[in-house]
Amino acid sequence: MTVRFPVSRRALLGAAAGALAMPAIRPALAQGSGPIKVGVLHSLSGTMAISETALRDTVLMMVEDQNRKGGVLGRKLEAVVVDPASNWPLFAEKARELLQVHKVDVTFGCWTSVSRKSVLPVFEELNGLLFYPVQYEGEEQSKNVFYTGAAPNQQAIPAVEYLMSEDGGGARRIALLGTDYVYPRTTNRILRAFLNSKGIADADILEEYTPFGHSDWQGIVSRVKQFASQGKKTAIVSTINGDANVPFYRELGNQGIKAEDIPSVAFSVGEEELAGIDTKPLVGHLAAWNYFMSVDSPVNTEFKKMWASYIKNPKRVTNDPMEATYTGFRMWTQAVGQAKTTAVDAVRSAMYGQKVEAPCGYTEQMFENHHLSKPVMIGEIMENGQFNVVYKTPTAIKAENWSPFIPENANRAKAG
Amino acid sequence: MFRLLCLLASLLLIPAASQAQESFEATAAPLAGSFTAQAEAVERLGALGDPRALPLLQALAEGRLQKQADGTLLIAQNGAVREALSGAPAAGPGEVVRINNRVRAALRGALGRLQLMSPEEAVRAAAAEGLFRSRSAENIPLLEQALARETVPAVGRRMEMALAAARLMSGDVATRRAGIATLGASSSAEARGLLLEARAAGAETADGIDAAIAAIDGRLKLRQMAETAFQGLSLGSILLLAALGLAVTFGVMGVINMAHGEMVMLGAYTTVMVQEALRGIPWLAAWSLPLSVPAAFLVTAAVGVALERGLIRHLYGRPLETLLMTFGVGMILQQAVRLIFGAQNREVVSPAWMQGTLTLPGDVTVTQNRLWIILFALVVLGLTVAAIRFTRFGLEMRAVVQNRRIAATMGIRTGRVDAMTFAFGSGIAGMAGVAVSQIDNVSPNLGTGYIIDSFMVVVFGGVGSLAGTMIGAFTLGLVNKMLEPWAGAVLAKIAVLVGIMLFIQRRPKGLFALRGRAAEQ
């Protein structure tokens, strides 16, 4: 297997020169006798590298695994890795490079919604195929994207319901803390409408946004403490993304906010993000995902074994977006096998209804809304940086990518 | 209600000592069950007052309690596993019993009851804290008893608060009023929360509660002002540390060094390296952070010398070229660090004395790490001023800045002084990196977050003035933190930038403009 690591701007030049040098081979590749190309569009540097690097490794692992099994349609897979460097406009440039220069058949990529929004027009214009493996705010459905992470009704809403339940502490005041971009803002809009529908007034909701990479959390954390002193049980819902989580949790620990008093539930913090933090002061704080590394299932045991033997570093963990990448990749290979081609339109039709035994221990199915059915799990941070699942849904739940809690979607529901 | 009845029932059972053996085991058994069963069992064990409950509950709280398939509870201690109830060695380890926040909250109350008479001061304080939060009228006699024999005033105060919180839950109005009075005399936000909760529960004492809340609010306001001021000073100290090195290289030498942020980053990476190197030596590892300070200074000073001698000296008097060149150097340094250490953030462990909060008089709480950084910033400032004022190197530096040619005729090697000055400024940036590693992520692009702020502080304070840099840094920190509560973190930062732009329009030379011949050159 050859993996190319083109470096930012030079890549275009180099790849263009390569294409010029092999004019005879290039058309043959596009028509399907050479390797099938798998694009990897994840930030390997910048503020999102903390989360996205592991996803690059996951795709490379899946490609290697598939090649060991003989590839797809009798052809080998070849990964093409680019680094969009947590720079949103660069995501669009790199997506175009993958589709036009490298002529990839499928792309696995993006983490933040702002990066997905940035590449979306490119994939639609060039009719590419993107697998997006991260939970997000919904309100989107492109025929060129398969969303293998959770929609709000598969993560955010069940998590808040849990916080309000007796087991979760019966919270009646919610602090919504997030990074300032489209995912936290939309999710919090949905959550506010949901909380209002549950009888929680706007006065009992605190909403705060911070820039990417924010490191000075003392003011916000003490404001949350103050917000919590109003005689009602308070909880934090965090949509903080990237490495800003490290100083945030450090400040929570330093200011002595215990999970028994003010629990926090995070939507973008998994095992990988906790690897850089001293987790002892955080025991009991929560995260909502559709998979945890500690899940006990045969597929997960297999998945963890595969990861350990690929990465050869016992400290590296698995997490939810990695699982979603795994599931998406398996589905794509099944769909390609069924369609007998990598052509985007045929693969798209073959994707609908595909089922995969996912490491989360449930069978996940791709629906025509381009979203997966998924179970919801709530985990508590343990001292070793892993999660202890304290709640999970009995079955996989179908995604509602157009949230009923956003008024504009009422018309869409009628029309659809 | 049912739980309360159970609790009362188990309280009544205590005198029947003959039944204690059986009932204790029956009470402990649900610890292996569901979270709800666990929480109820914990509450009952806490009320039972059986000394055997303590090790059991401690094991549960610390994740050392295990269960076998048949529900037998085991306790792991010092590598050995024993049966929890009989104490007999177990055949093998079982499955760890997991708990959730609800069980954890119940545990805090139960352990509080069991440990309130502990001979250790810290355990008693934690127990009182646990009872304050779990509050139940049943704890009143226990707390009164403990308070009567308590000799340490600090622990006694916590017990008084716990007692007041328990009294607040009592059915008797007079008892409740006593609790309200005690809570109203405190300045704790938690007490305010409890009072509001009690106000919603019963109307008889509403007037007393309103007065108590008003009293707390008055004190809380003062306390919040003090805390905001501390946060402003803390932000200011970070700005000061980041800007101080620049005040030397840019302010004194006039070099626009866009690689200044990368010097901070190199200092932070030196801290990581020192920490990793010392990890194997336990008695030194605790001192890795103080030891990183000179190490970071030396590393970044060396990089500074190389930069000045190799590149910058060829560009003196050409500010635009210097700006572009140092910008490029900054990017090269970033990429080099990324290649050597990887793009992932590096973890820096905070020593124990930098974790947690410190409570000052008036219940003002400040975080330890920020406090240390403020002190560190002031020490670095003092050393910098001293080096410039009182050392031979400082004298030569000032001479070269004032008049290079006369200084050269007096026998000062101006080239060497230039190199030393730049190294000095870079070294200070490196020391800032050590502090920054404690509060920010150590990543290759750490420096980009500080370069703009540093220039902002130096320009605002007045180029060439260390006093201006200090006052500028603390002013910006305080203004930023005072704006934050009502404008939000993003808007506050924008407002500060706009403010500086307007200020520079009025006073282009900053707060402390240099006067005299040197300024006119």
PDB file of C-alpha atoms in Angstrom, chain B residues 4 9 14 46 67 84 95 118 142 200 238 253 305 378 395 417 515:
ATOM      1  CA  LEU B   4     -37.883   8.421  54.496  1.00  0.00           C
ATOM      2  CA  ALA B   9     -37.486   2.197  60.222  1.00  0.00           C
ATOM      3  CA  ILE B  14     -30.432   0.292  65.790  1.00  0.00           C
ATOM      4  CA  GLY B  46     -25.077   5.685  56.627  1.00  0.00           C
ATOM      5  CA  LYS B  67     -18.821  -8.162  43.139  1.00  0.00           C
ATOM      6  CA  ALA B  84     -16.358  -7.529  52.274  1.00  0.00           C
ATOM      7  CA  GLU B  95     -16.242  -7.246  38.637  1.00  0.00           C
ATOM      8  CA  SER B 118     -12.794  10.988  62.894  1.00  0.00           C
ATOM      9  CA  LEU B 142     -25.094  14.210  65.329  1.00  0.00           C
ATOM     10  CA  ALA B 200     -39.870  27.471  47.512  1.00  0.00           C
ATOM     11  CA  ILE B 238      -0.233  36.457  31.425  1.00  0.00           C
ATOM     12  CA  MET B 253      15.917  47.614  20.454  1.00  0.00           C
ATOM     13  CA  VAL B 305      21.313  34.796  19.966  1.00  0.00           C
ATOM     14  CA  LEU B 378       5.842  40.135  39.222  1.00  0.00           C
ATOM     15  CA  LEU B 395      24.098  49.922  31.651  1.00  0.00           C
ATOM     16  CA  VAL B 417      25.332  44.047  23.445  1.00  0.00           C
ATOM     17  CA  ARG B 515      10.491  62.053  26.152  1.00  0.00           C
TER      18      ARG B 515
END
